[in-house]
Amino acid sequence: QVQLVESGGGLEQAGGSLRLSCAASGRTFSTLTMGWFRQTPGKEREFVAGISWTGSITDYEDSVKGRFTISRDNAKNTVDLQMNSLKPEDTAVYYCAARVFGLPRNTWEYAYWGQGTQVTVSS
């Protein structure tokens, strides 16, 4: 089992920055692929960014490329999402997710999920 706890959400103005963090416990963190997803009311949860267990491979959804950066610290069992140049359309509940191996984008391929943290970007 893996437990994931997100933090760092909040209210920010367009053009500003926020940093989300996800703390993991319950399994050797360095064996886990980590992902960030987001969801708005009435829409399906969507992939935002992912990072391989070594941190050497990252993947980003097109709309966040160049603005968001995913990183991990295997010594601290954390994965972060640095969000810059925020836009109102980034407003969503952001979820941290984990799986063993691979770097997929589909929600159903991730076995472990955090409770989510709200990010609101005002125009």
Short mmCIF file of N, CA, C and O in Angstrom, two decimals:
data_model
loop_
_atom_site.label_atom_id
_atom_site.label_comp_id
_atom_site.label_asym_id
_atom_site.label_seq_id
_atom_site.Cartn_x
_atom_site.Cartn_y
_atom_site.Cartn_z
N GLN A 1 0.83 -1.19 0.00
CA GLN A 1 0.00 0.00 0.00
C GLN A 1 0.87 1.25 0.00
O GLN A 1 1.96 1.26 0.54
N VAL A 2 0.34 2.29 -0.61
CA VAL A 2 1.01 3.58 -0.68
C VAL A 2 0.04 4.64 -0.22
O VAL A 2 -1.11 4.67 -0.68
N GLN A 3 0.49 5.49 0.66
CA GLN A 3 -0.32 6.63 1.10
C GLN A 3 0.29 7.90 0.52
O GLN A 3 1.51 8.10 0.59
N LEU A 4 -0.57 8.74 -0.04
CA LEU A 4 -0.13 9.98 -0.68
C LEU A 4 -0.88 11.15 -0.08
O LEU A 4 -2.11 11.10 0.05
N VAL A 5 -0.16 12.20 0.26
CA VAL A 5 -0.77 13.39 0.84
C VAL A 5 -0.25 14.62 0.11
O VAL A 5 0.94 14.90 0.13
N GLU A 6 -1.18 15.34 -0.54
CA GLU A 6 -0.82 16.55 -1.27
C GLU A 6 -0.89 17.78 -0.36
O GLU A 6 -1.67 17.81 0.60
N SER A 7 -0.12 18.79 -0.73
CA SER A 7 -0.18 20.07 -0.04
C SER A 7 0.25 21.15 -1.01
O SER A 7 0.82 20.86 -2.07
N GLY A 8 -0.03 22.40 -0.66
CA GLY A 8 0.46 23.51 -1.45
C GLY A 8 -0.54 24.20 -2.34
O GLY A 8 -0.22 25.18 -3.00
N GLY A 9 -1.76 23.70 -2.39
CA GLY A 9 -2.76 24.37 -3.21
C GLY A 9 -3.18 25.69 -2.62
O GLY A 9 -2.77 26.06 -1.51
N GLY A 10 -3.99 26.43 -3.35
CA GLY A 10 -4.47 27.70 -2.84
C GLY A 10 -4.99 28.58 -3.96
O GLY A 10 -5.25 28.13 -5.07
N LEU A 11 -5.11 29.86 -3.64
CA LEU A 11 -5.61 30.87 -4.57
C LEU A 11 -4.44 31.71 -5.06
O LEU A 11 -3.64 32.19 -4.26
N GLU A 12 -4.36 31.86 -6.37
CA GLU A 12 -3.29 32.66 -6.95
C GLU A 12 -3.84 33.45 -8.13
O GLU A 12 -4.80 33.01 -8.78
N GLN A 13 -3.24 34.58 -8.41
CA GLN A 13 -3.65 35.37 -9.56
C GLN A 13 -3.02 34.82 -10.84
O GLN A 13 -1.98 34.16 -10.81
N ALA A 14 -3.67 35.10 -11.94
CA ALA A 14 -3.12 34.69 -13.23
C ALA A 14 -1.72 35.29 -13.40
O ALA A 14 -1.49 36.45 -13.06
N GLY A 15 -0.81 34.46 -13.91
CA GLY A 15 0.57 34.87 -14.06
C GLY A 15 1.44 34.53 -12.88
O GLY A 15 2.68 34.61 -12.97
N GLY A 16 0.83 34.16 -11.78
CA GLY A 16 1.58 33.82 -10.58
C GLY A 16 2.05 32.37 -10.57
O GLY A 16 1.92 31.65 -11.56
N SER A 17 2.56 31.96 -9.42
CA SER A 17 3.13 30.62 -9.26
C SER A 17 2.63 29.96 -8.00
O SER A 17 2.33 30.63 -7.00
N LEU A 18 2.55 28.64 -8.07
CA LEU A 18 2.27 27.81 -6.91
C LEU A 18 3.14 26.57 -6.99
O LEU A 18 3.47 26.11 -8.10
N ARG A 19 3.44 26.01 -5.85
CA ARG A 19 4.20 24.76 -5.82
C ARG A 19 3.42 23.74 -5.01
O ARG A 19 3.12 23.96 -3.83
N LEU A 20 3.08 22.64 -5.66
CA LEU A 20 2.39 21.54 -5.00
C LEU A 20 3.42 20.50 -4.57
O LEU A 20 4.42 20.28 -5.27
N SER A 21 3.13 19.87 -3.46
CA SER A 21 4.01 18.81 -2.99
C SER A 21 3.17 17.59 -2.61
O SER A 21 2.03 17.72 -2.17
N CYS A 22 3.74 16.43 -2.81
CA CYS A 22 3.08 15.17 -2.47
C CYS A 22 4.05 14.32 -1.66
O CYS A 22 5.15 14.02 -2.13
N ALA A 23 3.64 13.95 -0.47
CA ALA A 23 4.46 13.11 0.39
C ALA A 23 3.93 11.68 0.34
O ALA A 23 2.73 11.45 0.50
N ALA A 24 4.83 10.74 0.13
CA ALA A 24 4.46 9.33 -0.01
C ALA A 24 5.00 8.51 1.15
O ALA A 24 6.07 8.80 1.69
N SER A 25 4.23 7.49 1.50
CA SER A 25 4.68 6.56 2.53
C SER A 25 4.10 5.19 2.25
O SER A 25 3.14 5.05 1.48
N GLY A 26 4.69 4.17 2.85
CA GLY A 26 4.14 2.82 2.78
C GLY A 26 4.81 1.88 1.80
O GLY A 26 4.56 0.70 1.83
N ARG A 27 5.63 2.39 0.92
CA ARG A 27 6.34 1.54 -0.03
C ARG A 27 7.61 2.27 -0.43
O ARG A 27 7.68 3.49 -0.37
N THR A 28 8.60 1.52 -0.87
CA THR A 28 9.84 2.16 -1.29
C THR A 28 9.55 3.16 -2.40
O THR A 28 9.20 2.78 -3.53
N PHE A 29 9.69 4.43 -2.08
CA PHE A 29 9.31 5.50 -2.99
C PHE A 29 10.08 5.44 -4.29
O PHE A 29 9.54 5.75 -5.36
N SER A 30 11.32 5.06 -4.22
CA SER A 30 12.16 5.09 -5.40
C SER A 30 11.76 4.06 -6.45
O SER A 30 12.30 4.07 -7.56
N THR A 31 10.83 3.18 -6.13
CA THR A 31 10.35 2.22 -7.12
C THR A 31 9.08 2.70 -7.82
O THR A 31 8.58 2.03 -8.71
N LEU A 32 8.58 3.85 -7.43
CA LEU A 32 7.29 4.33 -7.92
C LEU A 32 7.40 5.37 -9.02
O LEU A 32 8.17 6.32 -8.91
N THR A 33 6.59 5.18 -10.05
CA THR A 33 6.33 6.26 -10.99
C THR A 33 5.32 7.18 -10.34
O THR A 33 4.34 6.72 -9.75
N MET A 34 5.52 8.48 -10.46
CA MET A 34 4.62 9.45 -9.84
C MET A 34 3.98 10.33 -10.90
O MET A 34 4.62 10.70 -11.89
N GLY A 35 2.73 10.67 -10.68
CA GLY A 35 2.03 11.53 -11.62
C GLY A 35 1.20 12.57 -10.91
O GLY A 35 0.81 12.40 -9.75
N TRP A 36 0.94 13.65 -11.61
CA TRP A 36 -0.01 14.68 -11.16
C TRP A 36 -1.15 14.73 -12.16
O TRP A 36 -0.91 14.75 -13.38
N PHE A 37 -2.35 14.75 -11.65
CA PHE A 37 -3.56 14.85 -12.45
C PHE A 37 -4.39 15.99 -11.92
O PHE A 37 -4.16 16.48 -10.81
N ARG A 38 -5.39 16.41 -12.69
CA ARG A 38 -6.28 17.46 -12.21
C ARG A 38 -7.68 17.19 -12.71
O ARG A 38 -7.89 16.51 -13.73
N GLN A 39 -8.64 17.76 -11.98
CA GLN A 39 -10.05 17.54 -12.33
C GLN A 39 -10.86 18.76 -11.98
O GLN A 39 -10.70 19.35 -10.90
N THR A 40 -11.74 19.14 -12.90
CA THR A 40 -12.70 20.21 -12.67
C THR A 40 -14.10 19.60 -12.66
O THR A 40 -14.31 18.52 -13.24
N PRO A 41 -15.05 20.27 -12.02
CA PRO A 41 -16.41 19.71 -11.93
C PRO A 41 -17.01 19.38 -13.30
O PRO A 41 -16.93 20.20 -14.23
N GLY A 42 -17.54 18.20 -13.41
CA GLY A 42 -18.19 17.79 -14.64
C GLY A 42 -17.26 17.25 -15.71
O GLY A 42 -17.71 16.85 -16.78
N LYS A 43 -15.96 17.25 -15.42
CA LYS A 43 -14.99 16.76 -16.39
C LYS A 43 -14.22 15.57 -15.83
O LYS A 43 -14.14 15.39 -14.63
N GLU A 44 -13.66 14.80 -16.74
CA GLU A 44 -12.86 13.67 -16.31
C GLU A 44 -11.50 14.14 -15.78
O GLU A 44 -10.99 15.20 -16.17
N ARG A 45 -10.95 13.34 -14.90
CA ARG A 45 -9.63 13.63 -14.39
C ARG A 45 -8.61 13.49 -15.53
O ARG A 45 -8.67 12.54 -16.29
N GLU A 46 -7.71 14.47 -15.61
CA GLU A 46 -6.77 14.46 -16.73
C GLU A 46 -5.32 14.49 -16.24
O GLU A 46 -5.01 15.05 -15.19
N PHE A 47 -4.48 13.90 -17.06
CA PHE A 47 -3.04 13.86 -16.79
C PHE A 47 -2.45 15.26 -16.93
O PHE A 47 -2.77 16.00 -17.85
N VAL A 48 -1.55 15.60 -16.00
CA VAL A 48 -0.84 16.88 -16.07
C VAL A 48 0.65 16.65 -16.30
O VAL A 48 1.24 17.20 -17.22
N ALA A 49 1.25 15.82 -15.44
CA ALA A 49 2.69 15.56 -15.55
C ALA A 49 3.02 14.25 -14.87
O ALA A 49 2.31 13.82 -13.96
N GLY A 50 4.11 13.64 -15.31
CA GLY A 50 4.56 12.39 -14.70
C GLY A 50 6.07 12.33 -14.66
O GLY A 50 6.75 13.02 -15.45
N ILE A 51 6.60 11.52 -13.76
CA ILE A 51 8.04 11.39 -13.61
C ILE A 51 8.37 9.95 -13.27
O ILE A 51 7.69 9.31 -12.47
N SER A 52 9.41 9.45 -13.92
CA SER A 52 9.81 8.06 -13.71
C SER A 52 10.44 7.88 -12.32
O SER A 52 10.78 8.85 -11.64
N TRP A 53 10.64 6.63 -11.95
CA TRP A 53 11.13 6.36 -10.61
C TRP A 53 12.54 6.90 -10.39
O TRP A 53 12.89 7.25 -9.26
N THR A 54 13.32 7.02 -11.43
CA THR A 54 14.66 7.58 -11.28
C THR A 54 14.65 9.10 -11.37
O THR A 54 15.63 9.75 -11.00
N GLY A 55 13.59 9.65 -11.93
CA GLY A 55 13.53 11.08 -12.17
C GLY A 55 14.13 11.48 -13.51
O GLY A 55 14.12 12.67 -13.85
N SER A 56 14.62 10.52 -14.26
CA SER A 56 15.30 10.84 -15.51
C SER A 56 14.35 11.09 -16.67
O SER A 56 14.74 11.67 -17.68
N ILE A 57 13.11 10.62 -16.53
CA ILE A 57 12.12 10.78 -17.60
C ILE A 57 10.92 11.52 -17.05
O ILE A 57 10.39 11.17 -16.00
N THR A 58 10.52 12.56 -17.77
CA THR A 58 9.32 13.31 -17.40
C THR A 58 8.41 13.43 -18.62
O THR A 58 8.84 13.30 -19.76
N ASP A 59 7.14 13.66 -18.34
CA ASP A 59 6.14 13.80 -19.39
C ASP A 59 5.16 14.88 -18.96
O ASP A 59 4.80 14.96 -17.78
N TYR A 60 4.71 15.70 -19.91
CA TYR A 60 3.81 16.79 -19.60
C TYR A 60 2.67 16.85 -20.62
O TYR A 60 2.87 16.61 -21.82
N GLU A 61 1.53 17.19 -20.12
CA GLU A 61 0.41 17.49 -21.01
C GLU A 61 0.74 18.78 -21.75
O GLU A 61 1.39 19.68 -21.21
N ASP A 62 0.30 18.86 -22.99
CA ASP A 62 0.74 19.96 -23.86
C ASP A 62 0.46 21.35 -23.28
O ASP A 62 1.27 22.27 -23.41
N SER A 63 -0.67 21.52 -22.62
CA SER A 63 -1.05 22.86 -22.16
C SER A 63 -0.19 23.36 -21.00
O SER A 63 -0.21 24.56 -20.70
N VAL A 64 0.57 22.49 -20.37
CA VAL A 64 1.39 22.92 -19.24
C VAL A 64 2.88 22.90 -19.56
O VAL A 64 3.70 23.34 -18.74
N LYS A 65 3.24 22.40 -20.73
CA LYS A 65 4.66 22.36 -21.12
C LYS A 65 5.26 23.76 -21.10
O LYS A 65 4.66 24.71 -21.61
N GLY A 66 6.43 23.88 -20.51
CA GLY A 66 7.10 25.17 -20.41
C GLY A 66 6.64 26.01 -19.25
O GLY A 66 7.26 27.04 -18.93
N ARG A 67 5.55 25.61 -18.59
CA ARG A 67 5.05 26.36 -17.43
C ARG A 67 5.16 25.55 -16.13
O ARG A 67 5.43 26.12 -15.07
N PHE A 68 4.93 24.25 -16.22
CA PHE A 68 4.95 23.38 -15.04
C PHE A 68 6.21 22.52 -15.08
O PHE A 68 6.66 22.10 -16.15
N THR A 69 6.73 22.23 -13.90
CA THR A 69 7.89 21.34 -13.78
C THR A 69 7.64 20.33 -12.66
O THR A 69 7.34 20.73 -11.53
N ILE A 70 7.77 19.06 -13.00
CA ILE A 70 7.64 18.01 -12.00
C ILE A 70 9.04 17.57 -11.57
O ILE A 70 9.95 17.48 -12.40
N SER A 71 9.19 17.32 -10.28
CA SER A 71 10.48 16.87 -9.76
C SER A 71 10.22 15.95 -8.57
O SER A 71 9.13 15.96 -8.00
N ARG A 72 11.23 15.18 -8.20
CA ARG A 72 11.08 14.28 -7.07
C ARG A 72 12.36 14.25 -6.26
O ARG A 72 13.45 14.50 -6.78
N ASP A 73 12.18 13.93 -4.99
CA ASP A 73 13.32 13.76 -4.08
C ASP A 73 13.13 12.39 -3.43
O ASP A 73 12.33 12.25 -2.51
N ASN A 74 13.88 11.42 -3.90
CA ASN A 74 13.72 10.06 -3.39
C ASN A 74 14.22 9.90 -1.96
O ASN A 74 13.86 8.96 -1.27
N ALA A 75 15.04 10.82 -1.51
CA ALA A 75 15.52 10.77 -0.12
C ALA A 75 14.43 11.26 0.84
O ALA A 75 14.37 10.82 1.99
N LYS A 76 13.57 12.15 0.35
CA LYS A 76 12.51 12.71 1.18
C LYS A 76 11.15 12.11 0.88
O LYS A 76 10.16 12.45 1.53
N ASN A 77 11.08 11.23 -0.12
CA ASN A 77 9.81 10.60 -0.51
C ASN A 77 8.77 11.64 -0.93
O ASN A 77 7.59 11.56 -0.54
N THR A 78 9.20 12.60 -1.71
CA THR A 78 8.29 13.64 -2.15
C THR A 78 8.38 13.85 -3.66
O THR A 78 9.43 13.61 -4.27
N VAL A 79 7.28 14.29 -4.22
CA VAL A 79 7.24 14.73 -5.61
C VAL A 79 6.55 16.08 -5.64
O VAL A 79 5.53 16.28 -4.98
N ASP A 80 7.13 17.02 -6.37
CA ASP A 80 6.61 18.38 -6.42
C ASP A 80 6.16 18.72 -7.83
O ASP A 80 6.63 18.15 -8.82
N LEU A 81 5.26 19.69 -7.89
CA LEU A 81 4.84 20.25 -9.16
C LEU A 81 4.94 21.77 -9.04
O LEU A 81 4.14 22.40 -8.35
N GLN A 82 5.94 22.32 -9.69
CA GLN A 82 6.11 23.77 -9.73
C GLN A 82 5.28 24.32 -10.87
O GLN A 82 5.49 23.92 -12.03
N MET A 83 4.35 25.20 -10.55
CA MET A 83 3.44 25.73 -11.56
C MET A 83 3.68 27.23 -11.71
O MET A 83 3.43 28.00 -10.77
N ASN A 84 4.17 27.64 -12.86
CA ASN A 84 4.44 29.03 -13.15
C ASN A 84 3.49 29.54 -14.23
O ASN A 84 2.86 28.75 -14.93
N SER A 85 3.43 30.85 -14.37
CA SER A 85 2.58 31.47 -15.40
C SER A 85 1.18 30.88 -15.37
O SER A 85 0.62 30.50 -16.40
N LEU A 86 0.62 30.82 -14.20
CA LEU A 86 -0.69 30.19 -14.04
C LEU A 86 -1.77 30.92 -14.82
O LEU A 86 -1.74 32.15 -14.99
N LYS A 87 -2.71 30.13 -15.31
CA LYS A 87 -3.84 30.65 -16.06
C LYS A 87 -5.14 30.25 -15.36
O LYS A 87 -5.17 29.23 -14.66
N PRO A 88 -6.21 31.00 -15.57
CA PRO A 88 -7.50 30.62 -14.95
C PRO A 88 -7.90 29.18 -15.31
O PRO A 88 -8.51 28.49 -14.48
N GLU A 89 -7.56 28.74 -16.50
CA GLU A 89 -7.93 27.38 -16.91
C GLU A 89 -7.13 26.30 -16.19
O GLU A 89 -7.42 25.10 -16.34
N ASP A 90 -6.14 26.70 -15.38
CA ASP A 90 -5.43 25.73 -14.53
C ASP A 90 -6.21 25.45 -13.25
O ASP A 90 -5.81 24.56 -12.48
N THR A 91 -7.26 26.18 -13.00
CA THR A 91 -8.08 25.97 -11.81
C THR A 91 -8.65 24.56 -11.81
O THR A 91 -9.29 24.12 -12.77
N ALA A 92 -8.40 23.82 -10.74
CA ALA A 92 -8.84 22.43 -10.64
C ALA A 92 -8.42 21.87 -9.28
O ALA A 92 -7.66 22.52 -8.54
N VAL A 93 -8.92 20.69 -8.99
CA VAL A 93 -8.37 19.91 -7.88
C VAL A 93 -7.23 19.08 -8.46
O VAL A 93 -7.42 18.37 -9.45
N TYR A 94 -6.07 19.19 -7.84
CA TYR A 94 -4.89 18.48 -8.32
C TYR A 94 -4.64 17.26 -7.44
O TYR A 94 -4.66 17.35 -6.21
N TYR A 95 -4.40 16.14 -8.10
CA TYR A 95 -4.19 14.87 -7.42
C TYR A 95 -2.81 14.32 -7.72
O TYR A 95 -2.34 14.35 -8.86
N CYS A 96 -2.19 13.78 -6.70
CA CYS A 96 -0.95 13.03 -6.83
C CYS A 96 -1.31 11.55 -6.97
O CYS A 96 -2.25 11.07 -6.33
N ALA A 97 -0.57 10.85 -7.83
CA ALA A 97 -0.85 9.44 -8.06
C ALA A 97 0.46 8.67 -8.20
O ALA A 97 1.49 9.24 -8.57
N ALA A 98 0.37 7.36 -7.95
CA ALA A 98 1.57 6.53 -8.00
C ALA A 98 1.26 5.17 -8.60
O ALA A 98 0.14 4.66 -8.48
N ARG A 99 2.25 4.60 -9.21
CA ARG A 99 2.17 3.23 -9.74
C ARG A 99 3.58 2.69 -9.78
O ARG A 99 4.56 3.43 -9.61
N VAL A 100 3.67 1.39 -10.04
CA VAL A 100 4.99 0.77 -10.14
C VAL A 100 5.36 0.63 -11.60
O VAL A 100 4.63 0.03 -12.36
N PHE A 101 6.45 1.23 -11.98
CA PHE A 101 7.02 1.16 -13.32
C PHE A 101 6.15 1.82 -14.39
O PHE A 101 4.96 2.08 -14.19
N GLY A 102 6.73 2.09 -15.52
CA GLY A 102 6.03 2.72 -16.63
C GLY A 102 5.78 4.19 -16.36
O GLY A 102 6.04 4.70 -15.28
N LEU A 103 5.27 4.88 -17.36
CA LEU A 103 4.93 6.29 -17.22
C LEU A 103 3.69 6.58 -18.08
O LEU A 103 3.75 7.32 -19.05
N PRO A 104 2.57 5.98 -17.69
CA PRO A 104 1.36 6.15 -18.49
C PRO A 104 0.65 7.46 -18.16
O PRO A 104 0.96 8.12 -17.17
N ARG A 105 -0.33 7.79 -18.98
CA ARG A 105 -1.14 9.00 -18.77
C ARG A 105 -2.57 8.68 -18.34
O ARG A 105 -3.30 9.57 -17.93
N ASN A 106 -2.95 7.43 -18.41
CA ASN A 106 -4.32 7.07 -18.09
C ASN A 106 -4.53 6.96 -16.59
O ASN A 106 -3.74 6.33 -15.89
N THR A 107 -5.63 7.52 -16.11
CA THR A 107 -5.91 7.47 -14.68
C THR A 107 -6.03 6.03 -14.18
O THR A 107 -5.59 5.71 -13.08
N TRP A 108 -6.63 5.15 -15.02
CA TRP A 108 -6.87 3.79 -14.56
C TRP A 108 -5.60 2.98 -14.42
O TRP A 108 -5.61 1.89 -13.85
N GLU A 109 -4.49 3.50 -14.88
CA GLU A 109 -3.22 2.78 -14.76
C GLU A 109 -2.46 3.15 -13.47
O GLU A 109 -1.39 2.63 -13.22
N TYR A 110 -3.02 4.04 -12.68
CA TYR A 110 -2.41 4.42 -11.41
C TYR A 110 -3.21 3.79 -10.27
O TYR A 110 -4.41 3.97 -10.19
N ALA A 111 -2.50 3.09 -9.40
CA ALA A 111 -3.17 2.34 -8.33
C ALA A 111 -3.40 3.15 -7.06
O ALA A 111 -4.29 2.84 -6.29
N TYR A 112 -2.60 4.16 -6.86
CA TYR A 112 -2.63 4.91 -5.60
C TYR A 112 -2.88 6.39 -5.86
O TYR A 112 -2.28 6.96 -6.78
N TRP A 113 -3.74 6.98 -5.01
CA TRP A 113 -4.14 8.37 -5.20
C TRP A 113 -4.16 9.12 -3.88
O TRP A 113 -4.51 8.55 -2.83
N GLY A 114 -3.82 10.40 -3.94
CA GLY A 114 -4.01 11.26 -2.80
C GLY A 114 -5.43 11.80 -2.76
O GLY A 114 -6.25 11.49 -3.63
N GLN A 115 -5.69 12.64 -1.78
CA GLN A 115 -7.04 13.16 -1.58
C GLN A 115 -7.31 14.41 -2.43
O GLN A 115 -8.45 14.83 -2.55
N GLY A 116 -6.27 15.00 -2.97
CA GLY A 116 -6.42 16.16 -3.83
C GLY A 116 -6.24 17.48 -3.08
O GLY A 116 -6.47 17.57 -1.88
N THR A 117 -5.80 18.47 -3.83
CA THR A 117 -5.65 19.82 -3.28
C THR A 117 -6.17 20.82 -4.31
O THR A 117 -5.90 20.70 -5.50
N GLN A 118 -6.92 21.79 -3.83
CA GLN A 118 -7.57 22.76 -4.73
C GLN A 118 -6.59 23.85 -5.15
O GLN A 118 -5.90 24.44 -4.31
N VAL A 119 -6.56 24.11 -6.44
CA VAL A 119 -5.82 25.23 -7.00
C VAL A 119 -6.82 26.12 -7.72
O VAL A 119 -7.56 25.66 -8.59
N THR A 120 -6.84 27.39 -7.34
CA THR A 120 -7.74 28.35 -7.96
C THR A 120 -6.93 29.52 -8.48
O THR A 120 -6.16 30.13 -7.73
N VAL A 121 -7.09 29.80 -9.77
CA VAL A 121 -6.36 30.90 -10.40
C VAL A 121 -7.36 31.96 -10.83
O VAL A 121 -8.25 31.68 -11.65
N SER A 122 -7.22 33.14 -10.30
CA SER A 122 -8.15 34.22 -10.62
C SER A 122 -7.60 35.07 -11.77
O SER A 122 -6.39 35.25 -11.92
N SER A 123 -8.53 35.59 -12.56
CA SER A 123 -8.12 36.38 -13.72
C SER A 123 -7.97 37.85 -13.36
O SER A 123 -8.33 38.29 -12.30
#
